[in-house]
Coordinates of C-alpha atoms in Angstrom, one line a residue:
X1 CA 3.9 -3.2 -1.1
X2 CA 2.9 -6.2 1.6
X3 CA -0.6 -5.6 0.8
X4 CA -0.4 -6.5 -3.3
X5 CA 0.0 -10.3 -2.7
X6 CA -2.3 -10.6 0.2
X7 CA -4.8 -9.3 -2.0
X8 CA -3.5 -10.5 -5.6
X9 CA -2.9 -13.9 -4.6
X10 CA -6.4 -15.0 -3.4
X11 CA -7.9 -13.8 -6.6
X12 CA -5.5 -15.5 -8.8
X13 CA -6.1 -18.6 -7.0
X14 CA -9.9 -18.1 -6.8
X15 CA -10.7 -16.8 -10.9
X16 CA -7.8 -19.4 -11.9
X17 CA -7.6 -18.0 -15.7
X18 CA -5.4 -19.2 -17.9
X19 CA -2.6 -16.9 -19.8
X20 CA -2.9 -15.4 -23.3
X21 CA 0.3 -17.9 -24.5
X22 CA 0.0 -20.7 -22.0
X23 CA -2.4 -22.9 -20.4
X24 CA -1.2 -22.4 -16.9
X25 CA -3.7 -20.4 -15.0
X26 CA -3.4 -17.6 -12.1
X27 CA -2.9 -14.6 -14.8
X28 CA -5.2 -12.4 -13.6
X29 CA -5.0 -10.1 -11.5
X30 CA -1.6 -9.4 -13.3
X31 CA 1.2 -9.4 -10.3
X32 CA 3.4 -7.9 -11.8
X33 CA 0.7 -4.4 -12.6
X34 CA 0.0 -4.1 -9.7
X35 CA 3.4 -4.2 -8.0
X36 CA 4.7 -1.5 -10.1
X37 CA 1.7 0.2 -9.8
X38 CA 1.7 0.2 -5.8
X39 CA 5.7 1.0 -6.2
X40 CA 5.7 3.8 -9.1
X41 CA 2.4 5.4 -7.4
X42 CA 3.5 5.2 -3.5
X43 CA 6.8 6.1 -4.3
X44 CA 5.3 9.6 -5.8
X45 CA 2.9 9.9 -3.1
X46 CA 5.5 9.3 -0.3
X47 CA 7.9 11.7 -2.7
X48 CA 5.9 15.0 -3.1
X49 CA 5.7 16.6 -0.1
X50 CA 8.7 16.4 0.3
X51 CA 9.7 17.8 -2.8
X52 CA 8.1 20.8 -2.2
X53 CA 5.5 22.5 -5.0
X54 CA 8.2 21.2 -8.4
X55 CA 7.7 18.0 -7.1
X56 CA 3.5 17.2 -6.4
X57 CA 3.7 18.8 -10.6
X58 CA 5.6 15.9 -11.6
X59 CA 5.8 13.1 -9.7
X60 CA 2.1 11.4 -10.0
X61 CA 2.2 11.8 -13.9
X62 CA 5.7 10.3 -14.1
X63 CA 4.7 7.4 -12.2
X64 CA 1.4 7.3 -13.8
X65 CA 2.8 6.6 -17.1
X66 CA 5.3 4.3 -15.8
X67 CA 2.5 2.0 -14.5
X68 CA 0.6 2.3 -17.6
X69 CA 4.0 1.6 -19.5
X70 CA 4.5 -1.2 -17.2
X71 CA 1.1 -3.1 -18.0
X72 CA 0.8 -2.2 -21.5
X73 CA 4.3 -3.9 -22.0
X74 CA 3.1 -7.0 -20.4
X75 CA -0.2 -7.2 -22.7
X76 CA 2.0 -6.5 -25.9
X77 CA 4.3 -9.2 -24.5
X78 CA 1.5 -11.9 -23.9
X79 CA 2.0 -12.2 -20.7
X80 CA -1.3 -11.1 -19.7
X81 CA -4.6 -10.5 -20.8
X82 CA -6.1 -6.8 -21.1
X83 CA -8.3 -7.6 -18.7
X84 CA -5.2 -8.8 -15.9
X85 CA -3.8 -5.5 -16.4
X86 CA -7.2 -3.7 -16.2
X87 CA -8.1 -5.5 -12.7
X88 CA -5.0 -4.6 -11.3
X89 CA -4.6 -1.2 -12.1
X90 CA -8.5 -0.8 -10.5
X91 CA -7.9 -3.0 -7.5
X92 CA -4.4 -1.2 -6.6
X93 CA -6.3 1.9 -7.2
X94 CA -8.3 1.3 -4.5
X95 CA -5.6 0.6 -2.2
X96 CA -3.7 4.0 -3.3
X97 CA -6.5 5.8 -2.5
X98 CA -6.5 4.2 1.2
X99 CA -3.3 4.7 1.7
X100 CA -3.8 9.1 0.6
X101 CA -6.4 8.9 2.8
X102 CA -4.2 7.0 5.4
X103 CA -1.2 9.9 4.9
X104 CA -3.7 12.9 5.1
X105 CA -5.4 11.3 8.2
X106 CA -1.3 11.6 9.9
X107 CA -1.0 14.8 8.4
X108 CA -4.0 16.2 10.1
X109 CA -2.8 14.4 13.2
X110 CA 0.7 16.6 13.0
X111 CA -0.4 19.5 11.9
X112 CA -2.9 19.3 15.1
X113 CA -0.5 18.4 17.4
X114 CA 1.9 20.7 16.3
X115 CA 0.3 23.7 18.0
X116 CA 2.7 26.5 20.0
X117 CA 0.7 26.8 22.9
X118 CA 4.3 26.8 24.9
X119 CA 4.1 28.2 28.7

């Protein structure tokens, strides 16, 4: 979650776009995406595991369509552009995906050092 305004921030700041119902600018990447994204997502990943084989069947769908609820709401609204919602759905996919590869990389690292070699 500390990693979505590092990375959104910059790149509203930088592309400096204005809104679909206002002629402020810093719209896109849409924020608010991407934070639910990085929340709904993470939350699953984080979740099924530990909710054994029930839980990895529907955890990632359920938070898949609550991210896609979550920035088709905010295009229907006006807050943002289809394009906001687009970027920030592909740049927090990018950082999901680091952060599977992050969890199986301490997985591998447990189930490695989990060995029962006792004496």
């Amino acid at each position: 979650m500390a990693a979505v305004p590092v990375l959104v921030m910059p790149l509203k700041v930088w592309i400096d776009r204005p809104g679909p119902l206002t002629a402020e600018s810093g719209y896109y990447p849409s924020g608010h995406t991407a934070t639910a994204m990085v929340a709904y997502c993470g939350a699953a990943l984080l979740l099924a595991p530990r909710t054994g084989r029930a839980g990895r069947g529907w955890a990632m769908p359920v938070a898949v369509v609550l991210s896609v609820a979550t920035g088709i709401g905010l295009v229907l609204r006006g807050y943002h552009w289809p394009l906001d919602v687009l970027g920030s759905w592909l740049l927090c996919g990018m950082l999901l995906a680091l952060l599977v590869a992050a969890l199986r990389r301490i997985d591998n690292r447990g189930a490695a050092g989990s060995g029962t070699d006792a004496p």
